[in-house]
Short mmCIF file of C-alpha atoms and ligand atoms in Angstrom, two decimals:
data_model
loop_
_atom_site.label_atom_id
_atom_site.label_comp_id
_atom_site.label_asym_id
_atom_site.label_seq_id
_atom_site.Cartn_x
_atom_site.Cartn_y
_atom_site.Cartn_z
CA MET A 1 79.63 162.45 199.57
CA SER A 2 79.82 162.69 195.82
CA LEU A 3 78.82 159.55 193.45
CA LEU A 4 82.44 159.61 192.37
CA ASN A 5 83.78 158.85 195.64
CA LYS A 6 81.09 156.93 196.88
CA TYR A 7 81.34 154.42 194.00
CA LYS A 8 85.15 154.22 193.58
CA PRO A 9 85.79 150.80 192.02
CA GLN A 10 86.78 148.26 194.70
CA ASN A 11 87.17 145.34 192.44
CA LEU A 12 87.89 144.16 188.92
CA ASN A 13 84.11 143.82 188.37
CA ASP A 14 83.42 147.68 189.14
CA LEU A 15 86.01 148.79 186.62
CA VAL A 16 84.69 149.93 183.31
CA ILE A 17 87.23 148.34 180.92
CA PRO A 18 86.13 148.45 177.06
CA ASN A 19 89.00 146.82 176.02
CA THR A 20 88.50 143.00 176.72
CA ALA A 21 92.24 142.27 176.20
CA ILE A 22 93.18 144.68 178.86
CA LYS A 23 90.32 143.14 180.99
CA ASP A 24 91.63 139.63 180.30
CA LEU A 25 95.27 140.36 181.56
CA LEU A 26 94.22 142.16 184.82
CA ASP A 27 92.25 139.32 185.75
CA ASP A 28 95.14 136.89 184.88
CA MET A 29 97.62 138.92 186.89
CA ALA A 30 94.96 138.86 189.92
CA ASN A 31 95.10 135.13 189.46
CA GLY A 32 98.96 134.78 189.41
CA TYR A 33 100.03 135.66 185.85
CA ILE A 34 102.72 138.21 186.47
CA ILE A 35 104.23 140.99 184.24
CA ASN A 36 106.70 143.03 186.24
CA LYS A 37 106.76 146.07 184.43
CA LEU A 38 103.42 147.21 183.28
CA CYS A 39 102.61 150.93 181.88
CA PHE A 40 99.00 152.11 181.56
CA VAL A 41 98.47 154.67 179.19
CA GLY A 42 95.43 156.73 178.09
CA THR A 43 93.65 160.31 178.23
CA ASN A 44 92.55 161.79 181.31
CA GLY A 45 89.94 159.90 183.65
CA THR A 46 90.27 156.49 181.68
CA GLY A 47 90.68 154.61 184.89
CA LYS A 48 94.49 154.16 184.68
CA SER A 49 95.46 155.10 188.33
CA THR A 50 92.13 153.68 189.78
CA ALA A 51 93.14 150.23 188.22
CA ALA A 52 96.99 150.44 189.01
CA HIS A 53 96.35 151.06 192.54
CA LEU A 54 93.81 147.91 192.68
CA MET A 55 96.57 145.73 191.26
CA PRO A 56 98.21 145.25 194.47
CA ILE A 57 95.56 144.49 196.43
CA LEU A 58 93.86 142.04 193.98
CA ILE A 59 97.22 140.17 193.69
CA GLU A 60 98.01 139.92 197.14
CA GLY A 61 94.18 139.60 198.73
CA PHE A 62 94.89 142.52 200.94
CA PRO A 63 96.30 146.15 200.75
CA PRO A 64 100.18 145.43 200.58
CA ASN A 65 102.92 147.52 201.21
CA THR A 66 103.67 149.87 198.20
CA VAL A 67 106.30 152.63 197.17
CA HIS A 68 104.37 155.28 195.51
CA LEU A 69 105.93 157.58 193.30
CA VAL A 70 104.23 160.50 191.49
CA GLY A 71 106.19 162.21 188.46
CA GLU A 72 106.75 165.54 188.14
CA GLU A 73 108.62 167.86 186.15
CA LYS A 74 111.78 168.04 188.39
CA PHE A 75 111.39 164.53 189.98
CA ASP A 76 113.50 163.74 192.89
CA VAL A 77 115.32 160.61 191.79
CA SER A 78 117.67 160.07 194.72
CA ASN A 79 114.64 160.40 197.27
CA ALA A 80 112.97 157.87 194.92
CA ILE A 81 116.06 155.66 195.38
CA ASN A 82 115.80 156.09 198.96
CA GLN A 83 112.16 154.76 199.08
CA LEU A 84 113.15 151.76 197.12
CA SER A 85 115.89 150.85 199.48
CA THR A 86 112.71 150.05 202.09
CA ILE A 87 111.97 147.24 199.68
CA ASN A 88 114.82 145.21 200.68
CA ASN A 89 115.05 146.19 204.32
CA PHE A 90 111.37 145.98 205.67
CA GLY A 91 111.27 141.90 205.13
CA TRP A 92 107.76 142.36 203.64
CA ALA A 93 107.65 138.68 203.71
CA ALA A 94 104.03 138.13 203.91
CA GLN A 95 103.69 139.52 200.39
CA LYS A 96 104.06 137.51 197.48
CA TYR A 97 105.51 140.37 195.63
CA GLN A 98 106.78 144.16 196.24
CA TYR A 99 104.95 146.82 194.38
CA VAL A 100 106.26 150.42 193.08
CA LEU A 101 103.27 152.61 191.62
CA PHE A 102 104.51 155.17 189.53
CA ASP A 103 101.60 157.72 188.58
CA GLU A 104 102.39 160.15 185.82
CA LEU A 105 105.83 158.88 184.54
CA ASP A 106 105.66 160.63 181.64
CA LYS A 107 105.56 164.21 183.44
CA VAL A 108 109.20 163.49 184.56
CA LYS A 109 111.59 165.61 182.38
CA ASN A 110 115.00 164.60 184.07
CA SER A 111 116.61 161.42 183.47
CA LEU A 112 115.38 158.28 185.24
CA ALA A 113 118.64 156.33 184.34
CA ALA A 114 119.75 155.89 188.01
CA LEU A 115 116.35 154.97 189.18
CA TRP A 116 116.22 152.13 186.73
CA GLN A 117 119.77 151.03 187.25
CA THR A 118 118.36 150.55 190.65
CA MET A 119 115.02 149.01 189.48
CA ASP A 120 116.99 146.52 187.42
CA THR A 121 118.81 145.28 190.48
CA PHE A 122 115.64 143.83 192.09
CA ASN A 123 114.68 140.41 191.03
CA ASP A 124 111.43 139.29 189.70
CA LYS A 125 109.76 139.77 192.78
CA VAL A 126 109.02 143.36 192.31
CA ILE A 127 106.17 144.63 190.18
CA VAL A 128 106.41 148.15 188.65
CA ILE A 129 103.05 149.52 187.57
CA ALA A 130 103.17 153.18 185.97
CA THR A 131 100.50 155.15 184.44
CA ALA A 132 101.12 157.91 181.50
CA ASN A 133 98.79 159.90 179.29
CA ASP A 134 101.75 160.17 176.52
CA PHE A 135 103.70 157.04 176.29
CA MET A 136 106.05 158.41 173.93
CA LYS A 137 106.94 161.43 176.52
CA ILE A 138 108.72 158.67 178.47
CA GLU A 139 112.41 158.66 178.45
CA LYS A 140 113.35 155.96 175.75
CA ALA A 141 115.13 153.72 178.02
CA VAL A 142 112.55 153.78 180.58
CA ARG A 143 109.76 153.16 177.98
CA SER A 144 111.30 150.00 176.59
CA ARG A 145 111.13 148.51 179.84
CA PHE A 146 107.70 148.54 180.20
CA GLN A 147 104.80 146.46 178.51
CA LEU A 148 102.31 148.86 177.54
CA LEU A 149 98.20 148.98 178.17
CA ASP A 150 96.31 151.26 176.26
CA PHE A 151 93.19 152.18 178.10
CA GLY A 152 91.75 153.71 174.82
CA LEU A 153 88.45 155.41 174.98
CA ILE A 154 85.46 155.05 177.42
CA THR A 155 82.24 155.35 175.23
CA ALA A 156 78.81 156.28 176.90
CA ASP A 157 77.98 152.52 175.83
CA ASP A 158 80.76 151.24 177.87
CA PHE A 159 79.80 153.32 181.02
CA LEU A 160 76.21 152.52 180.70
CA PRO A 161 76.14 149.20 182.75
CA ARG A 162 78.08 150.96 185.51
CA ALA A 163 75.91 153.96 185.32
CA GLN A 164 72.76 151.88 185.64
CA GLN A 165 74.04 149.78 188.60
CA ILE A 166 75.24 153.18 190.38
CA LEU A 167 71.74 154.46 189.74
CA GLY A 168 69.77 151.14 190.64
CA GLN A 169 71.97 151.60 193.86
CA GLU A 170 70.53 155.21 194.41
CA ASN A 171 66.76 154.07 193.65
CA ILE A 172 66.81 155.76 190.51
CA LYS A 173 65.37 153.57 187.92
CA LEU A 174 65.51 154.95 184.34
CA LYS A 175 65.34 153.68 180.88
CA ASP A 176 68.70 152.77 179.23
CA SER A 177 67.90 154.96 176.37
CA TYR A 178 67.66 158.04 178.85
CA VAL A 179 70.60 157.21 180.52
CA LEU A 180 72.64 156.91 177.29
CA GLY A 181 71.55 159.97 175.87
CA GLN A 182 72.65 161.81 178.80
CA LEU A 183 76.06 160.07 178.78
CA GLN A 184 76.30 160.70 175.32
CA THR A 185 76.50 164.35 175.95
CA LYS A 186 79.91 163.72 177.36
CA GLN A 187 81.46 161.35 175.21
CA SER A 188 83.68 163.46 173.40
CA LEU A 189 85.80 163.68 176.58
CA SER A 190 85.92 159.87 177.32
CA ASP A 191 86.52 160.82 180.97
CA MET A 192 84.89 158.68 183.72
CA ARG A 193 85.04 162.04 185.77
CA LYS A 194 82.59 163.74 183.22
CA TYR A 195 80.38 160.61 183.14
CA PHE A 196 79.88 160.96 186.90
CA ASP A 197 79.23 164.51 186.74
CA THR A 198 76.33 163.37 184.25
CA LEU A 199 75.24 161.01 186.98
CA SER A 200 75.21 163.57 189.67
CA ASP A 201 73.16 165.72 187.21
CA ILE A 202 70.60 162.99 186.88
CA GLN A 203 70.21 162.53 190.56
CA ARG A 204 69.81 166.03 191.00
CA ASN A 205 67.10 166.43 188.43
CA HIS A 206 65.50 163.00 189.77
CA ASN A 207 65.06 164.79 193.24
CA ALA A 208 63.62 168.07 191.98
CA GLY A 209 61.17 166.26 190.03
CA ARG A 210 62.45 167.06 186.44
CA ILE A 211 62.92 163.99 184.74
CA GLN A 212 59.47 163.02 182.52
CA GLN A 213 57.61 159.86 183.82
CA THR A 214 58.26 158.44 180.45
CA HIS A 215 61.95 157.93 181.11
CA TYR A 216 61.34 155.75 184.12
CA VAL A 217 61.09 151.91 184.00
N1 ATP B 1 86.74 151.74 185.81
C1 ATP B 1 86.10 152.56 186.35
N2 ATP B 1 84.87 152.47 186.68
C2 ATP B 1 84.22 153.54 187.12
N3 ATP B 1 84.83 154.69 188.00
C3 ATP B 1 86.19 154.54 187.86
C4 ATP B 1 86.75 153.73 186.71
N4 ATP B 1 88.04 154.06 186.85
C5 ATP B 1 88.10 155.25 187.34
N5 ATP B 1 87.00 155.50 188.05
C6 ATP B 1 86.79 156.79 189.00
O1 ATP B 1 87.00 158.10 187.82
C7 ATP B 1 87.91 158.84 188.47
C8 ATP B 1 89.21 158.81 187.37
O2 ATP B 1 90.06 157.64 187.27
P1 ATP B 1 91.66 157.66 187.49
O3 ATP B 1 92.22 158.67 188.38
O4 ATP B 1 91.89 156.40 187.70
O5 ATP B 1 91.73 158.04 185.85
P2 ATP B 1 93.50 158.34 185.37
O6 ATP B 1 92.90 157.57 184.19
O7 ATP B 1 94.27 157.99 186.19
O8 ATP B 1 93.42 159.91 184.93
P3 ATP B 1 94.50 160.78 184.76
O9 ATP B 1 95.04 160.76 183.38
O10 ATP B 1 93.71 162.23 184.97
O11 ATP B 1 95.48 160.82 185.87
C9 ATP B 1 88.40 158.26 189.89
O12 ATP B 1 87.78 159.09 190.89
C10 ATP B 1 87.76 156.80 189.81
O13 ATP B 1 87.11 156.47 191.04
MG1 MG B 2 95.90 159.07 187.12
#
């Protein structure tokens, strides 16, 4: 199993979130402060989808029923509206809220007006969490309904504590300076997937005995 899959974040503490305002907001939501329409924005691999998928679980304390939509150029609006109709019908009474996760909202090229008219008929018991690379590419009427959370850049320094935690669990105990130096080679991409590639490289080189003894603690 790849390190990326093995160490998928299971709670907020596993999440690398350099922006403390975002971390506080996610914490507050997990503890009952609710924003009904939230859009996570940032470049590829900054953890938007991961955070979005975690939120319903953290808010409810178990994995709740969730409508999951994925944006694409010719998004099927009537199919989405059909899926949303299940929200009122299935009596999801055990849940505090009902959830719609809309990944890649900015990839939709056709109008979502009909979908949002439907959404607006729901009361504040529905929480919509969207993710997007480019907020400005989202249809204006839709965009204006969302509170925006910018995931920004994930630097090598931001990722270092999580990297050391993972390497430690793999029984690889290296100095921060060495691990940081390796992570920095991927920093310009600010992509968590690339940092995980570095961890796999480190693990492979460790297993092959290629890392100098002076780099170990
Ligand atoms: N905060 C995190 N800490 C550690 N690993 C993470 C974190 N967030 C995401 N990952 C891992 O990095 C990978 C990419 O994360 P994710 O898919 O959430 O990024 P994204 O921002 O939605 O990217 P994209 O814009 O390409 O959809 C996932 O495999 C996930 O398990
Ligand atoms: Mg994503």
